[in-house]
Short mmCIF file of C-alpha atoms and ligand atoms in Angstrom, two decimals:
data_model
loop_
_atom_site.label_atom_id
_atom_site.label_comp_id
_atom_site.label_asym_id
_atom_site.label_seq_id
_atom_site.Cartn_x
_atom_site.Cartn_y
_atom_site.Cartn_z
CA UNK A 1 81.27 155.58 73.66
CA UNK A 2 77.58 156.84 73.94
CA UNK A 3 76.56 158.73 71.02
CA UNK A 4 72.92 160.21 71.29
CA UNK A 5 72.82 161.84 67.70
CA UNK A 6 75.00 164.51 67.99
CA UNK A 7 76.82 164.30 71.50
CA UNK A 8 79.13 161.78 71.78
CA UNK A 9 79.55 160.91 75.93
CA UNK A 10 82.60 158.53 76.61
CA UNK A 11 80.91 157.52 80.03
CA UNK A 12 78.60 155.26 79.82
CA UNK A 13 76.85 155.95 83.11
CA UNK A 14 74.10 158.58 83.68
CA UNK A 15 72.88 160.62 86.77
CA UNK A 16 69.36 159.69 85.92
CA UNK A 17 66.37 162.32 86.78
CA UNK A 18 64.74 162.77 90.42
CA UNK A 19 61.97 165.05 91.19
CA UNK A 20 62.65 166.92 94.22
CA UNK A 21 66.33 165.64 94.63
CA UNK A 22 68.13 166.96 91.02
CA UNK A 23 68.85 170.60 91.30
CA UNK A 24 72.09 171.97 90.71
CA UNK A 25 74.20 171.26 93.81
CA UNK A 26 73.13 167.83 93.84
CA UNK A 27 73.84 166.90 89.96
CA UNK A 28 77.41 169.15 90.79
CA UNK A 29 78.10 167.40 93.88
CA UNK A 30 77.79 163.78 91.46
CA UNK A 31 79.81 165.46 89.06
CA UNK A 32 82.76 165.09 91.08
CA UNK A 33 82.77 161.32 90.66
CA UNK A 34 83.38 161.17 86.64
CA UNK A 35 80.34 160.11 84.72
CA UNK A 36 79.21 162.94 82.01
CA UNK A 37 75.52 162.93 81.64
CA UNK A 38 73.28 164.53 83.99
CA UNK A 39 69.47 165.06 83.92
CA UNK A 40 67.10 167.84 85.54
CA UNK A 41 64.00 166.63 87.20
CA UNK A 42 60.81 166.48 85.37
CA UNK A 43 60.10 170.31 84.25
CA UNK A 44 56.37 170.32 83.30
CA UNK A 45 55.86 172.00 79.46
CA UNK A 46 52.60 173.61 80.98
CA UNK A 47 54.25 175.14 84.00
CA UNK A 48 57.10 176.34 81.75
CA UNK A 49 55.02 177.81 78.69
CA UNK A 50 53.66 179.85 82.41
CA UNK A 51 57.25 181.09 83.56
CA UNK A 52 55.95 179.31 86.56
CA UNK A 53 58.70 180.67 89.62
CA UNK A 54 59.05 177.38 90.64
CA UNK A 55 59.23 175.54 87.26
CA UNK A 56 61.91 178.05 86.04
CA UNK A 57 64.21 177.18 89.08
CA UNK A 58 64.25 174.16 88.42
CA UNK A 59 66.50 174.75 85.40
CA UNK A 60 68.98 176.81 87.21
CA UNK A 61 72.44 175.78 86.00
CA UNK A 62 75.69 176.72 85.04
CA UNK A 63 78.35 176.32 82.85
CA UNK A 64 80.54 173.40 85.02
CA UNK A 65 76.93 171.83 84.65
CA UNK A 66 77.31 170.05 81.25
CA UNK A 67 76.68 167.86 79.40
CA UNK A 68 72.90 168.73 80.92
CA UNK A 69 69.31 167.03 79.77
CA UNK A 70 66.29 168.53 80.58
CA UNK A 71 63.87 166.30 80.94
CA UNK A 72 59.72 167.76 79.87
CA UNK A 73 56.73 166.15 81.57
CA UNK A 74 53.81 166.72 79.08
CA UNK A 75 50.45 165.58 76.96
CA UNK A 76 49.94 168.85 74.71
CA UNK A 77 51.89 169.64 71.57
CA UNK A 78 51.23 173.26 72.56
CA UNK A 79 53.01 173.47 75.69
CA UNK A 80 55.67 171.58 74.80
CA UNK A 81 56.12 174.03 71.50
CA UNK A 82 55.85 176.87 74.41
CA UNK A 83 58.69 174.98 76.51
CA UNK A 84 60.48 174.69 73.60
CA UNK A 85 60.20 178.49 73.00
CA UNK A 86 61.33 179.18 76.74
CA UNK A 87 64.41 176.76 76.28
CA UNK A 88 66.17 178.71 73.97
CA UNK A 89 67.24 180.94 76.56
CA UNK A 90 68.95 178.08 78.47
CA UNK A 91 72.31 176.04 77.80
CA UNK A 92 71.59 172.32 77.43
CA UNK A 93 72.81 169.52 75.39
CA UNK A 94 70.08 166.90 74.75
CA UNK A 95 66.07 166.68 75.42
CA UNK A 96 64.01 163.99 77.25
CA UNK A 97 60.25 163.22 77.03
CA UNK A 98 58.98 161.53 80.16
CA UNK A 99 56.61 158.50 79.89
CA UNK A 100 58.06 156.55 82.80
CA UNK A 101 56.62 158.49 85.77
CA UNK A 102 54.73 155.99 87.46
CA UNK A 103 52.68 158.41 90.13
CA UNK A 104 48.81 158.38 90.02
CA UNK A 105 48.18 162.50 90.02
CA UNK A 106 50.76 162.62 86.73
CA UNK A 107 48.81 159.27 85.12
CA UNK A 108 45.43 160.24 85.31
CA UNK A 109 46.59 163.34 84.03
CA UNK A 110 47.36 161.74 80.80
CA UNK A 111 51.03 162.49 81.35
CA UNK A 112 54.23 160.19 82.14
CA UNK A 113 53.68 156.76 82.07
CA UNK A 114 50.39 156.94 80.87
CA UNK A 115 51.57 157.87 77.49
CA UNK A 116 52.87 154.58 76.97
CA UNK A 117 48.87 153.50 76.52
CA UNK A 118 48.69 156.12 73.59
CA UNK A 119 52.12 155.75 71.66
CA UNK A 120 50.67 157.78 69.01
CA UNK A 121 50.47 160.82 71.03
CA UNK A 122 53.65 159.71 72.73
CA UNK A 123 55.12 159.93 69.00
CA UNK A 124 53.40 162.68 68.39
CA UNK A 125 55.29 164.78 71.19
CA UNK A 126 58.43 162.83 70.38
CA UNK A 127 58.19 164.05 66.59
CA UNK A 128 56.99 168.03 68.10
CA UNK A 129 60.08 167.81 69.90
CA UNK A 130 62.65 166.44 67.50
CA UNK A 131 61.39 168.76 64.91
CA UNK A 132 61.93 172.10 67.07
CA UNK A 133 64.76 171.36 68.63
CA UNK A 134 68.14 171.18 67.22
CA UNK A 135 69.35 169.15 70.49
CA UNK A 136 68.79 165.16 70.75
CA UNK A 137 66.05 164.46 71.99
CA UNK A 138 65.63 160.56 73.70
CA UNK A 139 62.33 159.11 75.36
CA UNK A 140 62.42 157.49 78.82
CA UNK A 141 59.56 155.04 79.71
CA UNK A 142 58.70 151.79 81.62
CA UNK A 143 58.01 148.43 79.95
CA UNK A 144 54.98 149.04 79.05
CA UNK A 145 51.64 150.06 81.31
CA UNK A 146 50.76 146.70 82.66
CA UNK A 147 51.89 143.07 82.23
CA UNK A 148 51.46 143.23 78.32
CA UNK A 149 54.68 144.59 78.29
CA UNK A 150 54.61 146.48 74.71
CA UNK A 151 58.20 147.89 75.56
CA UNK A 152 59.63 146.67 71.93
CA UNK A 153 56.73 147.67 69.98
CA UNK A 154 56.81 151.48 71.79
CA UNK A 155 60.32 151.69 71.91
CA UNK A 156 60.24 150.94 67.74
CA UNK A 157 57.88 153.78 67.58
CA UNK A 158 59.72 156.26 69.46
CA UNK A 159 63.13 154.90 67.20
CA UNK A 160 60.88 155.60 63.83
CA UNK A 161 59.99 158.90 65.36
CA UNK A 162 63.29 159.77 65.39
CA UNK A 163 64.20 160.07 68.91
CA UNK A 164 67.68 159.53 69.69
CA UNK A 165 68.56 156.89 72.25
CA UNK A 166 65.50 154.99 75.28
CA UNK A 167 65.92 155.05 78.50
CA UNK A 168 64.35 152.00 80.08
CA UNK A 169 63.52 151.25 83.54
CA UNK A 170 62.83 147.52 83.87
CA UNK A 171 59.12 147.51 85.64
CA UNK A 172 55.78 148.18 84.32
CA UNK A 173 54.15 151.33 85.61
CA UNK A 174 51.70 149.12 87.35
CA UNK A 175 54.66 147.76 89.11
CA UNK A 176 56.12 150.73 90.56
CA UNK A 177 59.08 149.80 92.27
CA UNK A 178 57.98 146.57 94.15
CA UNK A 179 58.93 143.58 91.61
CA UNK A 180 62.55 142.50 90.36
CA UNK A 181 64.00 144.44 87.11
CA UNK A 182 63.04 142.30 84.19
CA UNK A 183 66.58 142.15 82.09
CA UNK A 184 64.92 139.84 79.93
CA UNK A 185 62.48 142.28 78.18
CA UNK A 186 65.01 145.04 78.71
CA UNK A 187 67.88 142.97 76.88
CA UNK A 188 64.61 142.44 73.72
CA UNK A 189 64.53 146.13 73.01
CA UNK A 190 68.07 146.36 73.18
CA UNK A 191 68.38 143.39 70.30
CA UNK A 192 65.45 145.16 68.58
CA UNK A 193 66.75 148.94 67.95
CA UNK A 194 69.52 150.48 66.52
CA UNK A 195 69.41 153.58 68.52
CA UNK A 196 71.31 153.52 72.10
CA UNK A 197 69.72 151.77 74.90
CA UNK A 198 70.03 152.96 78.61
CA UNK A 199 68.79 150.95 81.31
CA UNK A 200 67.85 151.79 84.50
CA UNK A 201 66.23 150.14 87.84
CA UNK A 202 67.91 148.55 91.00
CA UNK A 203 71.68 149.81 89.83
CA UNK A 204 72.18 150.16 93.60
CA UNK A 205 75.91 149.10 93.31
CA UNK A 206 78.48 148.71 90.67
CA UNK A 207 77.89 145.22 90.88
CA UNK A 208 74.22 145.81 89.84
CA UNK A 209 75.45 148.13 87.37
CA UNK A 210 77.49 145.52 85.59
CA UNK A 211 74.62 142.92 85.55
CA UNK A 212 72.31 145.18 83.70
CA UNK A 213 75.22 145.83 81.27
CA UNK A 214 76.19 141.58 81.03
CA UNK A 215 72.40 140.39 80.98
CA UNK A 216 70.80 143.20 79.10
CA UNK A 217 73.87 144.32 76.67
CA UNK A 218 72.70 147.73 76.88
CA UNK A 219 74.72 150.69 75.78
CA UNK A 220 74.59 152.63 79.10
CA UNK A 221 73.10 152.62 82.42
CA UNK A 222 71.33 155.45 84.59
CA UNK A 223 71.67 155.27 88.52
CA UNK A 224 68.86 157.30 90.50
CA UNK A 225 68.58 156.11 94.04
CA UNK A 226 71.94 154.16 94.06
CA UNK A 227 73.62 157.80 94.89
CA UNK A 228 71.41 159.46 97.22
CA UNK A 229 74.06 159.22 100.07
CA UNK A 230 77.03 157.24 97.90
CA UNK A 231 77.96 159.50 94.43
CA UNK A 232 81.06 157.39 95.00
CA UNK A 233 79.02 154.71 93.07
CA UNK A 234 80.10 156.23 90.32
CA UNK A 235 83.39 155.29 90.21
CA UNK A 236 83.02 152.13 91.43
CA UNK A 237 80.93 151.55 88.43
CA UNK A 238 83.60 153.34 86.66
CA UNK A 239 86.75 151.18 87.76
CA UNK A 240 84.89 147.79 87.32
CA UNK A 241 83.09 147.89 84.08
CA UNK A 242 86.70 149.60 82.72
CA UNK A 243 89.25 147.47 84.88
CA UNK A 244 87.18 144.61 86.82
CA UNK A 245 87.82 146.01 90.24
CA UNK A 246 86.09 146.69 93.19
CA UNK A 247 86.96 149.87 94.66
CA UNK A 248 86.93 150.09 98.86
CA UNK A 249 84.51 152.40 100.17
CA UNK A 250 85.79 156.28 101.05
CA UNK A 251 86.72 156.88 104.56
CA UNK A 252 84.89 158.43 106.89
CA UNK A 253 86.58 162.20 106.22
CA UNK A 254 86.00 161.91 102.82
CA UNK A 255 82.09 161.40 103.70
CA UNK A 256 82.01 164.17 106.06
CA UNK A 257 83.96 166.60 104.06
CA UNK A 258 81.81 165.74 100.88
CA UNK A 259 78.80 166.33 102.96
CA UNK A 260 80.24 169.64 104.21
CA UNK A 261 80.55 170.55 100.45
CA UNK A 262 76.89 169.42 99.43
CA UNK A 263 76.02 171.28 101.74
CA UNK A 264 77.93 174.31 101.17
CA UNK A 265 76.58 173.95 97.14
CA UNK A 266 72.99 173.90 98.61
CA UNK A 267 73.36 177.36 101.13
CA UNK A 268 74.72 179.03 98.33
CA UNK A 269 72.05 177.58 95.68
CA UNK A 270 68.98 178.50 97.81
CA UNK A 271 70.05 180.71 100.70
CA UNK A 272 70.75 179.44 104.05
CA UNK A 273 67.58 178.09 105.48
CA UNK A 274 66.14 176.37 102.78
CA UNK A 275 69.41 175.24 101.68
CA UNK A 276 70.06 173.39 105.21
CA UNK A 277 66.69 172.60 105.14
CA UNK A 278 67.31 170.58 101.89
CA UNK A 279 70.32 168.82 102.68
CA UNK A 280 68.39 167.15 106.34
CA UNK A 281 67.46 164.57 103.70
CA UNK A 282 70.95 164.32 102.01
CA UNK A 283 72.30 164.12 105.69
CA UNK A 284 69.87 161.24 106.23
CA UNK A 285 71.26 159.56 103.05
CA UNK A 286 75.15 159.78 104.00
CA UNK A 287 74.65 158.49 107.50
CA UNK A 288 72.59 155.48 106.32
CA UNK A 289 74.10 152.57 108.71
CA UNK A 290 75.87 155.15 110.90
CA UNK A 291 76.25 154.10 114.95
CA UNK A 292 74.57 157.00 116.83
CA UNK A 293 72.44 158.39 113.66
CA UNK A 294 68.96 157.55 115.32
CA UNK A 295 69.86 160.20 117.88
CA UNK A 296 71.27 162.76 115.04
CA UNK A 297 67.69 161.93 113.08
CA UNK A 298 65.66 163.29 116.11
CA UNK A 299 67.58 166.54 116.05
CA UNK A 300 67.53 167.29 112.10
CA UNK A 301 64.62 168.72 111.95
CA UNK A 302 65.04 171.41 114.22
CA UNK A 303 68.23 172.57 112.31
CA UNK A 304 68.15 175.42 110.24
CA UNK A 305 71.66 176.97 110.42
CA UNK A 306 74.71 176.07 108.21
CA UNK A 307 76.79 175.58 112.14
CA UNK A 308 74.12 173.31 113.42
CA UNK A 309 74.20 171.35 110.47
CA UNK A 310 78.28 170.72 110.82
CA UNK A 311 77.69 170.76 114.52
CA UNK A 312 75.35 167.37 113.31
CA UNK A 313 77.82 166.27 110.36
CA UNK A 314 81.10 166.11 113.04
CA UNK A 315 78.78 164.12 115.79
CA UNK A 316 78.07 161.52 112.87
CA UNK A 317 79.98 158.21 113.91
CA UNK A 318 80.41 155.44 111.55
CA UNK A 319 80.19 151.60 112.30
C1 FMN B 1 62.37 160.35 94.36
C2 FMN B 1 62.41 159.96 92.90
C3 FMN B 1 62.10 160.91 91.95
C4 FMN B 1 62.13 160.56 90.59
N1 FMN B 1 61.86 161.52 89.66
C5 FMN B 1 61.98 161.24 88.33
C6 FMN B 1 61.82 162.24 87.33
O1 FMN B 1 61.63 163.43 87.62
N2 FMN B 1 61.92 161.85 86.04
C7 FMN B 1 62.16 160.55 85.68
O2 FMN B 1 62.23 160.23 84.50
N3 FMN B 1 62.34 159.58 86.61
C8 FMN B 1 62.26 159.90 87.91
N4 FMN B 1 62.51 158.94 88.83
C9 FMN B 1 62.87 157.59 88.38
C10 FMN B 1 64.39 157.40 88.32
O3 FMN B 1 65.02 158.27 87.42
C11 FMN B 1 64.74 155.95 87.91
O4 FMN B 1 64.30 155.71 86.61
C12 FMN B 1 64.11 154.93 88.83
O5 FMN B 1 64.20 155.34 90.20
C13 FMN B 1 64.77 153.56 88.69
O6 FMN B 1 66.11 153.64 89.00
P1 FMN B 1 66.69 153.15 90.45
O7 FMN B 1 66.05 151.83 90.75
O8 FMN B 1 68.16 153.08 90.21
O9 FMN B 1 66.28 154.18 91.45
C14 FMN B 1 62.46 159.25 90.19
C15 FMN B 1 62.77 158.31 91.17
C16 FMN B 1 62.76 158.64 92.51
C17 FMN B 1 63.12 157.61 93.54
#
């Protein structure tokens, strides 16, 4: 069991936050495949303190979306008191503070991963957050900035501070996404704290997922890009961390008629236009390895209609 403070979470597998990809039909579509815990994207405390349009779809939800986390982006004890404000209106069940984003226009804005060269205003917001909230509230972050890799000495900061379980992804920010996840230094803060590690980076397959959990020993993992396309990987991480087997891939109708229902969840989420228009990239992610799907590409971004799109979804052939 995963226990962050207060909610207790018998999976321990976690749809991990992704800007522009975790809205509500895509963390309900994941839902289907039996993990728990489910993030928003990055909600900036600025933008929300503002009741920016944007910002506040972002955390559109409902109640078959729970257990939720919202995850703030921030550098200012102000806004984030102001987001704080603005989240009592909402149903969620734990809090995240964001010092992993790697991108340069959020860094040299003093916010995501560059908060990980400042841990005292990184526990500074931590301790803002934890003392007006009443939900848990955990920090996610990289190993450190750059190859000093201060991970341990951060992540006992953020523990003292009273946040309730790390997330970890295994790279530097100055790595990005180019170099091998480090279990080593991942498995150090896991010996070091006492509050819940999860570990993310590369769990691209269940057989990645159990590797983090065998060479790292940490208490759960988070999968981002491993289900853009495949939510199945879910239970495959499911069914072999719990009973050491591989599960076969679905078939091909299951595919199509779980694409048919993301994309149903997105028309009805953002209207039919920009609902197709947000699944082309979801379509590209199912069909990834498909025969004829170079063809299917070329045409995707002329669609617009729910009919063209399952016009496109029946031509899809797999190998
Ligand atoms: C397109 C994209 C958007 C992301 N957005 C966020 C975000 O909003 N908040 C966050 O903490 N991490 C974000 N991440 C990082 C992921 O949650 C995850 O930590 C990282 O991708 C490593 O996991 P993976 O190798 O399994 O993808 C994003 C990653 C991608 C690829």
């Amino acid at each position: 069991m995963l226990k962050l403070a207060s909610l207790s979470l018998s999976s321990p597998v976690v749809l991990s936050p992704m800007a522009g990809i975790s809205s509500y039909p895509y963390r309900k579509i994941n839902r289907k495949m039996g993990f728990e815990l489910a993030y928003s994207e990055m909600i900036s405390a600025r933008a929300l303190s503002y009741l920016n349009k944007r910002t506040m779809e972002l955390l559109k939800s409902s109640d078959d979306d729970r257990p939720l986390g919202i995850q703030l982006l921030g550098k200012d004890n102000r806004y984030i008191l102001k987001a704080l404000e603005k989240l009592k209106e909402y149903k969620f069940d734990t809090l995240d503070l964001n010092a992993a984003c790697p991108q340069k226009k959020i860094t040299n804005n003093g916010k995501g991963a560059r908060l990980l060269k400042d841990p005292k205003k990184l526990n500074s917001l931590l301790r803002c957050m934890i003392k007006n909230t009443s939900k848990p509230v955990t920090l996610k972050m990289r190993l450190g900035w750059d190859s000093s890799k201060d991970a341990v000495r951060i992540a006992l900061g953020a523990q003292d501070a009273g946040a309730s379980a790390i997330y970890i992804h295994g790279r530097t920010r100055m790595q990005g996404y180019n170099r091998a996840v480090d279990y080593r230094s991942i498995a150090k803060v896991k010996k070091t704290l006492k509050i819940p590690v999860i570990a993310c980076g590369d769990i691209l397959s269940a057989r990645l997922a159990k590797k983090m959990f065998d060479e790292t020993g940490v208490d759960a993992v988070a999968v981002a890009r491993g289900a853009l396309g495949n939510p199945w990987i879910f239970k495959e991480i499911h069914e072999l961390i719990e009973n050491n087997r591989f599960i076969s891939r679905p078939g091909i109708n299951e595919v199509k008629s779980l694409m048919k229902e993301h994309l149903g969840l997105c028309v009805k989420f953002y209207g039919e236009k920009a609902g197709v228009v947000k699944f082309r990239k979801f379509y590209i992610w199912y069909t990834r390895g498909f025969i004829n799907v170079r063809a299917l590409r070329t045409k995707i971004a002329q669609v617009t209609k729910i009919s063209q799109m399952h016009s496109l979804i029946k031509a899809s052939v797999p190998i």
